[in-house]
mmCIF file of C-alpha atoms and ligand atoms in Angstrom:
data_model
loop_
_atom_site.group_PDB
_atom_site.id
_atom_site.type_symbol
_atom_site.label_atom_id
_atom_site.label_comp_id
_atom_site.label_asym_id
_atom_site.label_seq_id
_atom_site.Cartn_x
_atom_site.Cartn_y
_atom_site.Cartn_z
ATOM 1 C CA UNK A 1 -4.850 -11.725 -21.806
ATOM 2 C CA UNK A 2 -3.437 -15.194 -22.145
ATOM 3 C CA UNK A 3 -5.457 -18.086 -23.568
ATOM 4 C CA UNK A 4 -3.914 -20.612 -21.165
ATOM 5 C CA UNK A 5 -6.513 -22.606 -19.267
ATOM 6 C CA UNK A 6 -4.398 -23.216 -16.178
ATOM 7 C CA UNK A 7 -6.078 -22.006 -13.033
ATOM 8 C CA UNK A 8 -3.149 -21.585 -10.662
ATOM 9 C CA UNK A 9 -1.621 -19.596 -9.153
ATOM 10 C CA UNK A 10 -4.247 -17.016 -8.397
ATOM 11 C CA UNK A 11 -5.026 -14.343 -5.843
ATOM 12 C CA UNK A 12 -8.568 -14.142 -4.564
ATOM 13 C CA UNK A 13 -9.866 -10.764 -3.424
ATOM 14 C CA UNK A 14 -12.911 -10.904 -1.172
ATOM 15 C CA UNK A 15 -14.834 -7.708 -1.847
ATOM 16 C CA UNK A 16 -17.247 -8.120 1.099
ATOM 17 C CA UNK A 17 -14.342 -8.404 3.516
ATOM 18 C CA UNK A 18 -12.575 -5.455 1.919
ATOM 19 C CA UNK A 19 -15.738 -3.342 2.222
ATOM 20 C CA UNK A 20 -16.017 -4.335 5.884
ATOM 21 C CA UNK A 21 -12.438 -3.173 6.470
ATOM 22 C CA UNK A 22 -12.928 0.123 4.655
ATOM 23 C CA UNK A 23 -16.065 0.860 6.703
ATOM 24 C CA UNK A 24 -14.446 -0.153 9.983
ATOM 25 C CA UNK A 25 -11.420 2.123 9.475
ATOM 26 C CA UNK A 26 -13.508 5.014 8.156
ATOM 27 C CA UNK A 27 -15.870 4.819 11.143
ATOM 28 C CA UNK A 28 -13.180 4.663 13.818
ATOM 29 C CA UNK A 29 -11.479 7.673 12.251
ATOM 30 C CA UNK A 30 -14.737 9.555 11.799
ATOM 31 C CA UNK A 31 -15.375 9.352 15.548
ATOM 32 C CA UNK A 32 -12.140 11.281 15.994
ATOM 33 C CA UNK A 33 -12.852 13.844 13.280
ATOM 34 C CA UNK A 34 -10.465 12.243 10.782
ATOM 35 C CA UNK A 35 -11.371 11.694 7.134
ATOM 36 C CA UNK A 36 -9.785 8.956 5.028
ATOM 37 C CA UNK A 37 -8.231 8.859 1.585
ATOM 38 C CA UNK A 38 -8.532 5.196 0.534
ATOM 39 C CA UNK A 39 -5.161 4.220 -0.971
ATOM 40 C CA UNK A 40 -5.325 1.520 -3.661
ATOM 41 C CA UNK A 41 -1.726 1.325 -4.894
ATOM 42 C CA UNK A 42 -0.858 -1.642 -2.637
ATOM 43 C CA UNK A 43 -2.883 -3.990 -4.852
ATOM 44 C CA UNK A 44 -2.231 -2.186 -8.133
ATOM 45 C CA UNK A 45 -5.626 -0.512 -7.999
ATOM 46 C CA UNK A 46 -7.568 -3.674 -8.914
ATOM 47 C CA UNK A 47 -10.491 -2.078 -10.791
ATOM 48 C CA UNK A 48 -13.202 -4.180 -9.081
ATOM 49 C CA UNK A 49 -12.166 -2.770 -5.695
ATOM 50 C CA UNK A 50 -12.461 0.866 -6.737
ATOM 51 C CA UNK A 51 -16.271 1.245 -6.484
ATOM 52 C CA UNK A 52 -16.078 0.060 -2.850
ATOM 53 C CA UNK A 53 -13.873 3.006 -1.981
ATOM 54 C CA UNK A 54 -16.193 5.331 -3.873
ATOM 55 C CA UNK A 55 -19.350 3.990 -2.166
ATOM 56 C CA UNK A 56 -17.840 3.992 1.314
ATOM 57 C CA UNK A 57 -17.218 6.987 3.515
ATOM 58 C CA UNK A 58 -13.724 7.634 2.115
ATOM 59 C CA UNK A 59 -13.443 11.276 1.117
ATOM 60 C CA UNK A 60 -11.158 10.428 -1.803
ATOM 61 C CA UNK A 61 -9.626 7.531 -3.724
ATOM 62 C CA UNK A 62 -5.855 7.807 -3.702
ATOM 63 C CA UNK A 63 -2.942 6.239 -5.520
ATOM 64 C CA UNK A 64 0.680 6.862 -6.353
ATOM 65 C CA UNK A 65 -0.065 5.905 -9.957
ATOM 66 C CA UNK A 66 -2.243 7.832 -12.373
ATOM 67 C CA UNK A 67 -3.053 4.568 -14.157
ATOM 68 C CA UNK A 68 -5.268 3.564 -11.215
ATOM 69 C CA UNK A 69 -7.032 6.905 -11.262
ATOM 70 C CA UNK A 70 -7.575 6.590 -15.005
ATOM 71 C CA UNK A 71 -9.096 3.123 -14.469
ATOM 72 C CA UNK A 72 -11.441 4.582 -11.868
ATOM 73 C CA UNK A 73 -12.485 7.383 -14.252
ATOM 74 C CA UNK A 74 -13.064 4.817 -17.000
ATOM 75 C CA UNK A 75 -15.363 2.929 -14.632
ATOM 76 C CA UNK A 76 -17.396 6.109 -14.336
ATOM 77 C CA UNK A 77 -16.433 6.779 -10.721
ATOM 78 C CA UNK A 78 -16.588 10.383 -9.653
ATOM 79 C CA UNK A 79 -13.782 10.657 -7.124
ATOM 80 C CA UNK A 80 -12.421 12.931 -5.832
ATOM 81 C CA UNK A 81 -9.126 11.367 -6.830
ATOM 82 C CA UNK A 82 -5.841 12.088 -5.088
ATOM 83 C CA UNK A 83 -2.334 11.488 -6.467
ATOM 84 C CA UNK A 84 -0.131 10.679 -3.462
ATOM 85 C CA UNK A 85 3.245 10.424 -5.149
ATOM 86 C CA UNK A 86 4.471 13.943 -5.776
ATOM 87 C CA UNK A 87 3.948 14.444 -9.526
ATOM 88 C CA UNK A 88 6.579 14.028 -12.232
ATOM 89 C CA UNK A 89 6.775 17.080 -14.492
ATOM 90 C CA UNK A 90 6.062 14.717 -17.377
ATOM 91 C CA UNK A 91 2.731 13.634 -15.888
ATOM 92 C CA UNK A 92 1.387 17.110 -15.091
ATOM 93 C CA UNK A 93 -1.038 17.190 -18.080
ATOM 94 C CA UNK A 94 -2.454 13.786 -17.082
ATOM 95 C CA UNK A 95 -2.531 14.820 -13.441
ATOM 96 C CA UNK A 96 -4.665 17.852 -14.170
ATOM 97 C CA UNK A 97 -6.903 15.840 -16.494
ATOM 98 C CA UNK A 98 -7.424 12.919 -14.082
ATOM 99 C CA UNK A 99 -6.855 13.939 -10.462
ATOM 100 C CA UNK A 100 -8.590 16.508 -8.279
ATOM 101 C CA UNK A 101 -5.902 16.840 -5.649
ATOM 102 C CA UNK A 102 -2.222 15.974 -5.250
ATOM 103 C CA UNK A 103 0.590 15.985 -2.713
ATOM 104 C CA UNK A 104 3.405 18.369 -3.637
ATOM 105 C CA UNK A 105 6.840 19.512 -2.533
ATOM 106 C CA UNK A 106 8.383 21.388 -5.498
ATOM 107 C CA UNK A 107 7.610 24.976 -6.469
ATOM 108 C CA UNK A 108 8.594 24.270 -10.082
ATOM 109 C CA UNK A 109 5.986 21.516 -10.266
ATOM 110 C CA UNK A 110 3.329 23.658 -8.585
ATOM 111 C CA UNK A 111 3.913 26.357 -11.218
ATOM 112 C CA UNK A 112 3.649 23.746 -13.983
ATOM 113 C CA UNK A 113 0.366 22.402 -12.556
ATOM 114 C CA UNK A 114 -0.992 25.949 -12.401
ATOM 115 C CA UNK A 115 -0.040 26.589 -16.059
ATOM 116 C CA UNK A 116 -1.590 23.291 -17.143
ATOM 117 C CA UNK A 117 -4.778 24.124 -15.245
ATOM 118 C CA UNK A 118 -4.995 27.361 -17.230
ATOM 119 C CA UNK A 119 -4.738 25.380 -20.486
ATOM 120 C CA UNK A 120 -7.373 22.877 -19.427
ATOM 121 C CA UNK A 121 -9.621 25.451 -17.786
ATOM 122 C CA UNK A 122 -9.502 23.661 -14.443
ATOM 123 C CA UNK A 123 -8.557 24.163 -10.833
ATOM 124 C CA UNK A 124 -6.519 21.661 -8.824
ATOM 125 C CA UNK A 125 -6.211 21.230 -5.068
ATOM 126 C CA UNK A 126 -2.807 20.748 -3.463
ATOM 127 C CA UNK A 127 -1.526 19.458 -0.154
ATOM 128 C CA UNK A 128 2.025 20.568 0.625
ATOM 129 C CA UNK A 129 4.204 17.881 2.146
ATOM 130 C CA UNK A 130 6.430 18.495 5.156
ATOM 131 C CA UNK A 131 9.326 16.114 5.802
ATOM 132 C CA UNK A 132 9.491 15.487 9.550
ATOM 133 C CA UNK A 133 12.525 13.207 9.451
ATOM 134 C CA UNK A 134 11.521 10.140 7.455
ATOM 135 C CA UNK A 135 13.564 11.681 4.619
ATOM 136 C CA UNK A 136 11.353 10.835 1.711
ATOM 137 C CA UNK A 137 9.280 13.607 0.093
ATOM 138 C CA UNK A 138 8.458 16.986 1.585
ATOM 139 C CA UNK A 139 9.814 20.427 2.398
ATOM 140 C CA UNK A 140 12.578 20.199 4.969
ATOM 141 C CA UNK A 141 12.978 23.930 5.581
ATOM 142 C CA UNK A 142 9.975 25.545 7.272
ATOM 143 C CA UNK A 143 10.482 28.900 5.526
ATOM 144 C CA UNK A 144 10.515 27.171 2.132
ATOM 145 C CA UNK A 145 7.269 25.439 3.069
ATOM 146 C CA UNK A 146 5.574 28.637 4.180
ATOM 147 C CA UNK A 147 6.809 30.528 1.110
ATOM 148 C CA UNK A 148 5.439 27.832 -1.188
ATOM 149 C CA UNK A 149 2.099 27.970 0.639
ATOM 150 C CA UNK A 150 1.923 31.747 0.217
ATOM 151 C CA UNK A 151 2.807 31.383 -3.474
ATOM 152 C CA UNK A 152 -0.017 28.873 -4.021
ATOM 153 C CA UNK A 153 -2.463 30.956 -2.022
ATOM 154 C CA UNK A 154 -1.658 34.363 -3.484
ATOM 155 C CA UNK A 155 -0.203 33.845 -6.974
ATOM 156 C CA UNK A 156 -1.013 30.454 -8.489
ATOM 157 C CA UNK A 157 -4.621 31.291 -9.123
ATOM 158 C CA UNK A 158 -5.662 27.933 -10.571
ATOM 159 C CA UNK A 159 -4.441 26.051 -7.495
ATOM 160 C CA UNK A 160 -6.315 25.715 -4.226
ATOM 161 C CA UNK A 161 -4.181 25.270 -1.119
ATOM 162 C CA UNK A 162 -6.098 22.518 0.614
ATOM 163 C CA UNK A 163 -3.672 21.741 3.385
ATOM 164 C CA UNK A 164 -0.467 20.194 4.602
ATOM 165 C CA UNK A 165 0.626 16.598 5.050
ATOM 166 C CA UNK A 166 3.481 14.366 6.051
ATOM 167 C CA UNK A 167 4.622 10.817 5.551
ATOM 168 C CA UNK A 168 6.362 8.636 8.145
ATOM 169 C CA UNK A 169 7.576 5.052 8.425
ATOM 170 C CA UNK A 170 8.468 4.654 4.766
ATOM 171 C CA UNK A 171 12.141 5.344 4.020
ATOM 172 C CA UNK A 172 13.536 6.420 7.366
ATOM 173 C CA UNK A 173 11.370 4.036 9.438
ATOM 174 C CA UNK A 174 10.382 6.968 11.671
ATOM 175 C CA UNK A 175 7.537 6.272 14.104
ATOM 176 C CA UNK A 176 4.460 8.504 14.065
ATOM 177 C CA UNK A 177 4.254 9.889 17.606
ATOM 178 C CA UNK A 178 2.020 12.593 19.082
ATOM 179 C CA UNK A 179 5.169 14.775 19.103
ATOM 180 C CA UNK A 180 5.703 14.326 15.360
ATOM 181 C CA UNK A 181 2.055 15.193 14.769
ATOM 182 C CA UNK A 182 2.474 18.329 16.885
ATOM 183 C CA UNK A 183 5.425 19.313 14.673
ATOM 184 C CA UNK A 184 3.145 19.003 11.660
ATOM 185 C CA UNK A 185 0.482 21.114 13.354
ATOM 186 C CA UNK A 186 3.102 23.773 14.145
ATOM 187 C CA UNK A 187 4.017 23.934 10.468
ATOM 188 C CA UNK A 188 0.334 24.141 9.548
ATOM 189 C CA UNK A 189 -0.098 27.025 11.975
ATOM 190 C CA UNK A 190 2.922 28.823 10.525
ATOM 191 C CA UNK A 191 1.240 28.602 7.116
ATOM 192 C CA UNK A 192 -2.126 29.694 8.534
ATOM 193 C CA UNK A 193 -0.506 32.735 10.089
ATOM 194 C CA UNK A 194 1.111 33.665 6.780
ATOM 195 C CA UNK A 195 -2.041 33.256 4.659
ATOM 196 C CA UNK A 196 -4.523 34.494 7.253
ATOM 197 C CA UNK A 197 -6.932 31.558 7.186
ATOM 198 C CA UNK A 198 -7.282 27.971 8.394
ATOM 199 C CA UNK A 199 -6.207 25.034 6.251
ATOM 200 C CA UNK A 200 -8.868 22.428 5.455
ATOM 201 C CA UNK A 201 -6.646 19.384 5.714
ATOM 202 C CA UNK A 202 -3.838 18.395 8.047
ATOM 203 C CA UNK A 203 -2.942 14.925 6.778
ATOM 204 C CA UNK A 204 -1.027 12.970 9.406
ATOM 205 C CA UNK A 205 0.268 10.129 7.230
ATOM 206 C CA UNK A 206 -0.631 6.614 6.172
ATOM 207 C CA UNK A 207 -1.227 3.363 8.003
ATOM 208 C CA UNK A 208 1.805 3.951 10.209
ATOM 209 C CA UNK A 209 -0.019 6.899 11.792
ATOM 210 C CA UNK A 210 -3.177 4.852 12.475
ATOM 211 C CA UNK A 211 -1.897 3.503 15.850
ATOM 212 C CA UNK A 212 -2.409 7.021 17.241
ATOM 213 C CA UNK A 213 -6.086 6.769 16.308
ATOM 214 C CA UNK A 214 -6.446 3.324 17.862
ATOM 215 C CA UNK A 215 -4.635 4.463 21.009
ATOM 216 C CA UNK A 216 -6.587 7.757 21.051
ATOM 217 C CA UNK A 217 -3.401 9.831 21.185
ATOM 218 C CA UNK A 218 -3.839 11.634 17.855
ATOM 219 C CA UNK A 219 -3.750 15.411 18.402
ATOM 220 C CA UNK A 220 -7.071 17.017 17.607
ATOM 221 C CA UNK A 221 -6.036 19.131 14.658
ATOM 222 C CA UNK A 222 -4.957 16.113 12.581
ATOM 223 C CA UNK A 223 -8.071 15.555 10.487
ATOM 224 C CA UNK A 224 -6.968 13.358 7.581
ATOM 225 C CA UNK A 225 -5.091 10.084 6.942
ATOM 226 C CA UNK A 226 -4.234 8.231 3.721
ATOM 227 C CA UNK A 227 -4.785 4.539 4.421
ATOM 228 C CA UNK A 228 -3.792 1.599 2.225
ATOM 229 C CA UNK A 229 -2.283 -1.401 4.004
ATOM 230 C CA UNK A 230 -4.228 -0.842 7.206
ATOM 231 C CA UNK A 231 -7.472 -1.308 5.297
ATOM 232 C CA UNK A 232 -6.475 -4.046 2.866
ATOM 233 C CA UNK A 233 -4.472 -6.251 5.257
ATOM 234 C CA UNK A 234 -4.215 -4.804 8.759
ATOM 235 C CA UNK A 235 -1.282 -7.168 9.243
ATOM 236 C CA UNK A 236 1.534 -4.808 10.102
ATOM 237 C CA UNK A 237 -0.554 -3.068 12.755
ATOM 238 C CA UNK A 238 -1.320 -6.383 14.433
ATOM 239 C CA UNK A 239 2.023 -8.161 14.010
ATOM 240 C CA UNK A 240 4.561 -5.321 14.137
ATOM 241 C CA UNK A 241 2.725 -2.813 16.342
ATOM 242 C CA UNK A 242 0.982 -5.308 18.607
ATOM 243 C CA UNK A 243 -2.384 -3.563 18.170
ATOM 244 C CA UNK A 244 -5.677 -5.364 18.544
ATOM 245 C CA UNK A 245 -6.891 -5.325 14.949
ATOM 246 C CA UNK A 246 -9.543 -8.006 15.466
ATOM 247 C CA UNK A 247 -12.155 -5.667 13.985
ATOM 248 C CA UNK A 248 -10.547 -6.174 10.555
ATOM 249 C CA UNK A 249 -10.527 -9.179 8.224
ATOM 250 C CA UNK A 250 -6.900 -10.262 7.715
ATOM 251 C CA UNK A 251 -7.851 -12.502 4.786
ATOM 252 C CA UNK A 252 -9.189 -10.083 2.190
ATOM 253 C CA UNK A 253 -6.413 -11.480 -0.063
ATOM 254 C CA UNK A 254 -5.692 -15.202 -0.494
ATOM 255 C CA UNK A 255 -2.961 -16.704 -2.664
ATOM 256 C CA UNK A 256 -3.613 -20.221 -3.965
ATOM 257 C CA UNK A 257 -0.749 -22.128 -5.598
ATOM 258 C CA UNK A 258 -0.407 -25.701 -6.798
ATOM 259 C CA UNK A 259 2.048 -28.362 -5.624
ATOM 260 C CA UNK A 260 4.246 -29.666 -8.467
ATOM 261 C CA UNK A 261 6.637 -31.925 -6.518
ATOM 262 C CA UNK A 262 6.641 -33.696 -3.136
ATOM 263 C CA UNK A 263 9.724 -35.611 -2.003
ATOM 264 C CA UNK A 264 11.748 -36.495 1.059
ATOM 265 C CA UNK A 265 15.116 -34.762 0.706
ATOM 266 C CA UNK A 266 18.017 -33.640 2.880
ATOM 267 C CA UNK A 267 17.445 -30.201 4.389
ATOM 268 C CA UNK A 268 21.090 -29.239 3.870
ATOM 269 C CA UNK A 269 22.361 -28.814 0.283
ATOM 270 C CA UNK A 270 24.696 -31.572 -0.880
ATOM 271 C CA UNK A 271 27.991 -30.459 -2.458
ATOM 272 C CA UNK A 272 30.107 -27.309 -2.467
ATOM 273 C CA UNK A 273 27.965 -24.295 -1.393
ATOM 274 C CA UNK A 274 28.434 -21.003 -3.303
ATOM 275 C CA UNK A 275 25.580 -18.498 -3.993
ATOM 276 C CA UNK A 276 21.942 -19.002 -4.982
ATOM 277 C CA UNK A 277 20.350 -18.019 -8.307
ATOM 278 C CA UNK A 278 20.056 -14.369 -7.212
ATOM 279 C CA UNK A 279 23.670 -14.129 -6.067
ATOM 280 C CA UNK A 280 22.836 -14.359 -2.358
ATOM 281 C CA UNK A 281 24.513 -16.543 0.217
ATOM 282 C CA UNK A 282 21.827 -18.942 1.401
ATOM 283 C CA UNK A 283 21.294 -19.975 5.010
ATOM 284 C CA UNK A 284 20.487 -23.643 5.448
ATOM 285 C CA UNK A 285 19.810 -25.545 8.643
ATOM 286 C CA UNK A 286 20.563 -29.257 8.728
ATOM 287 C CA UNK A 287 17.431 -30.896 10.089
ATOM 288 C CA UNK A 288 18.056 -34.237 8.434
ATOM 289 C CA UNK A 289 15.745 -35.735 5.824
ATOM 290 C CA UNK A 290 12.498 -33.754 5.576
ATOM 291 C CA UNK A 291 9.357 -33.967 3.464
ATOM 292 C CA UNK A 292 9.140 -30.957 1.153
ATOM 293 C CA UNK A 293 6.826 -29.649 -1.522
ATOM 294 C CA UNK A 294 7.491 -27.355 -4.475
ATOM 295 C CA UNK A 295 4.771 -25.011 -5.733
ATOM 296 C CA UNK A 296 4.389 -23.527 -9.204
ATOM 297 C CA UNK A 297 5.061 -19.916 -8.290
ATOM 298 C CA UNK A 298 8.264 -17.964 -7.622
ATOM 299 C CA UNK A 299 10.108 -14.783 -6.830
ATOM 300 C CA UNK A 300 9.097 -13.352 -10.220
ATOM 301 C CA UNK A 301 5.552 -13.324 -8.827
ATOM 302 C CA UNK A 302 5.957 -12.431 -5.140
ATOM 303 C CA UNK A 303 9.550 -11.160 -4.788
ATOM 304 C CA UNK A 304 9.884 -11.932 -1.063
ATOM 305 C CA UNK A 305 9.029 -15.453 0.079
ATOM 306 C CA UNK A 306 9.408 -14.433 3.729
ATOM 307 C CA UNK A 307 6.261 -12.322 3.302
ATOM 308 C CA UNK A 308 4.097 -15.329 2.379
ATOM 309 C CA UNK A 309 2.255 -16.943 5.264
ATOM 310 C CA UNK A 310 0.983 -20.490 4.735
ATOM 311 C CA UNK A 311 -2.471 -21.003 6.244
ATOM 312 C CA UNK A 312 -2.170 -24.758 6.707
ATOM 313 C CA UNK A 313 -0.501 -25.571 10.050
ATOM 314 C CA UNK A 314 2.812 -27.417 9.683
ATOM 315 C CA UNK A 315 3.688 -25.810 6.360
ATOM 316 C CA UNK A 316 6.828 -23.668 6.479
ATOM 317 C CA UNK A 317 8.333 -21.576 3.679
ATOM 318 C CA UNK A 318 11.955 -22.640 3.078
ATOM 319 C CA UNK A 319 12.859 -20.461 0.126
ATOM 320 C CA UNK A 320 12.298 -19.808 -3.530
ATOM 321 C CA UNK A 321 13.842 -19.188 -6.906
ATOM 322 C CA UNK A 322 12.420 -17.271 -9.866
ATOM 323 C CA UNK A 323 9.665 -19.772 -10.577
ATOM 324 C CA UNK A 324 9.639 -22.229 -7.656
ATOM 325 C CA UNK A 325 8.508 -21.941 -4.039
ATOM 326 C CA UNK A 326 9.845 -24.600 -1.666
ATOM 327 C CA UNK A 327 7.996 -25.439 1.538
ATOM 328 C CA UNK A 328 8.666 -27.903 4.354
ATOM 329 C CA UNK A 329 5.598 -30.100 5.000
ATOM 330 C CA UNK A 330 7.156 -32.661 7.352
ATOM 331 C CA UNK A 331 5.061 -31.484 10.326
ATOM 332 C CA UNK A 332 1.837 -31.053 8.369
ATOM 333 C CA UNK A 333 -0.950 -33.315 9.616
ATOM 334 C CA UNK A 334 -2.641 -33.400 6.237
ATOM 335 C CA UNK A 335 -1.625 -35.937 3.610
ATOM 336 C CA UNK A 336 -0.544 -33.631 0.788
ATOM 337 C CA UNK A 337 -0.012 -34.825 -2.779
ATOM 338 C CA UNK A 338 1.034 -33.431 -6.154
ATOM 339 C CA UNK A 339 -1.769 -31.275 -7.549
ATOM 340 C CA UNK A 340 -2.982 -30.109 -4.140
ATOM 341 C CA UNK A 341 -3.460 -26.417 -3.530
ATOM 342 C CA UNK A 342 -1.911 -24.468 -0.663
ATOM 343 C CA UNK A 343 -3.270 -21.155 0.594
ATOM 344 C CA UNK A 344 -1.220 -18.204 1.797
ATOM 345 C CA UNK A 345 -1.925 -14.908 3.545
ATOM 346 C CA UNK A 346 -0.227 -11.905 1.992
ATOM 347 C CA UNK A 347 1.674 -9.000 3.434
ATOM 348 C CA UNK A 348 2.286 -5.622 1.784
ATOM 349 C CA UNK A 349 5.169 -6.619 -0.481
ATOM 350 C CA UNK A 350 3.676 -9.926 -1.609
ATOM 351 C CA UNK A 351 0.317 -8.217 -2.197
ATOM 352 C CA UNK A 352 1.858 -5.527 -4.378
ATOM 353 C CA UNK A 353 3.955 -7.932 -6.448
ATOM 354 C CA UNK A 354 1.395 -10.741 -6.826
ATOM 355 C CA UNK A 355 -1.411 -8.420 -7.908
ATOM 356 C CA UNK A 356 0.953 -6.981 -10.521
ATOM 357 C CA UNK A 357 2.253 -10.279 -11.921
ATOM 358 C CA UNK A 358 0.980 -11.285 -15.351
ATOM 359 C CA UNK A 359 1.432 -14.934 -14.315
ATOM 360 C CA UNK A 360 -0.973 -14.730 -11.380
ATOM 361 C CA UNK A 361 -4.703 -14.661 -12.097
ATOM 362 C CA UNK A 362 -6.990 -12.496 -10.066
ATOM 363 C CA UNK A 363 -10.257 -13.920 -8.874
ATOM 364 C CA UNK A 364 -12.820 -11.473 -7.523
ATOM 365 C CA UNK A 365 -15.122 -12.841 -4.836
ATOM 366 C CA UNK A 366 -18.269 -10.713 -4.838
HETATM 367 C C1 PLP B 1 1.665 4.677 0.044
HETATM 368 C C2 PLP B 1 1.335 5.964 0.670
HETATM 369 C C3 PLP B 1 0.316 6.025 1.610
HETATM 370 C C4 PLP B 1 -0.419 4.811 2.098
HETATM 371 O O1 PLP B 1 0.443 3.932 2.750
HETATM 372 P P1 PLP B 1 -0.122 2.673 3.569
HETATM 373 O O2 PLP B 1 1.016 2.249 4.396
HETATM 374 O O3 PLP B 1 -0.486 1.641 2.542
HETATM 375 O O4 PLP B 1 -1.290 3.134 4.341
HETATM 376 C C5 PLP B 1 0.001 7.268 2.130
HETATM 377 N N1 PLP B 1 0.653 8.369 1.745
HETATM 378 C C6 PLP B 1 1.658 8.347 0.842
HETATM 379 C C7 PLP B 1 2.348 9.614 0.469
HETATM 380 C C8 PLP B 1 2.023 7.141 0.272
HETATM 381 O O5 PLP B 1 3.025 7.113 -0.624
#
């Protein structure tokens, strides 16, 4: 912790609004027989948010990072806790100690988890991942998938085969369609045939699979989703997918940053143009002399300035460097001055970077 007294920049997290969003998503899914793992990695597992996921109807608290699960344990939360990045061999002991269930795609890792469970006198549930074309994690070959399932079921006696899952819309930008979900169900049924019983969980993906719930086109056997962004922000579903997400608060997270300079300047750089401070070729439009403000926050904190959305009408993000954010305020009706505070909505990338920056305070609104 730093002893600096400066207040800005900070991110405010409104816990009441977050709880509303968790409940809204859980309830819509429940109506369709789908349970929810509440994913907290998108805001670095802010500890104050974790009890909300525990108290709500989420059937587990999930993250890609064991640190968040450890925080939740330290808060005395009971879980169950799910690790949703397939485990590193080096984190298997911590996985078994901290998490109840994990997503997996490597037989070598499954064997290691089983051995570790023996040492710790525990059992661990696993969901096997199937890659349906997004080309991130998961078994590609169906026989490999079924063989791994049989191995877990019949030989790895400290592991419980809980189900099967997939992930879409992450690396390969593949859309979750009813057809993709049917492919997942087919793989589940191949496993069920081989092990002679039904699987408990068929996990259809993350937020990018939620449109099928909203549109009521999710095949019946999909009974689980792992939702992060769609609960915390709901922005992508509204803006990119054109869904009516009015039942969610879009302002659970608010960034507040302070203005450190206001001046009228040319909009087009003056001199010989080369590359910016990150080695990129900038794009600049000559709109004549414009009124601009600089805020005391930068790429180090949010990474992508295009994913910051000013709330005040007439404020437009122009660009940023490591420690400065430049906005056009020419068309803003309010008389802004140095020291004023501007508010921004976040999107996934700005949420994940800002909540992880040591230079950005967090303020929890109860
Ligand atoms: C991040 C992640 C999720 C949640 O993604 P959102 O888009 O935030 O809902 C679900 N499953 C896996 C495997 C993930 O890595």
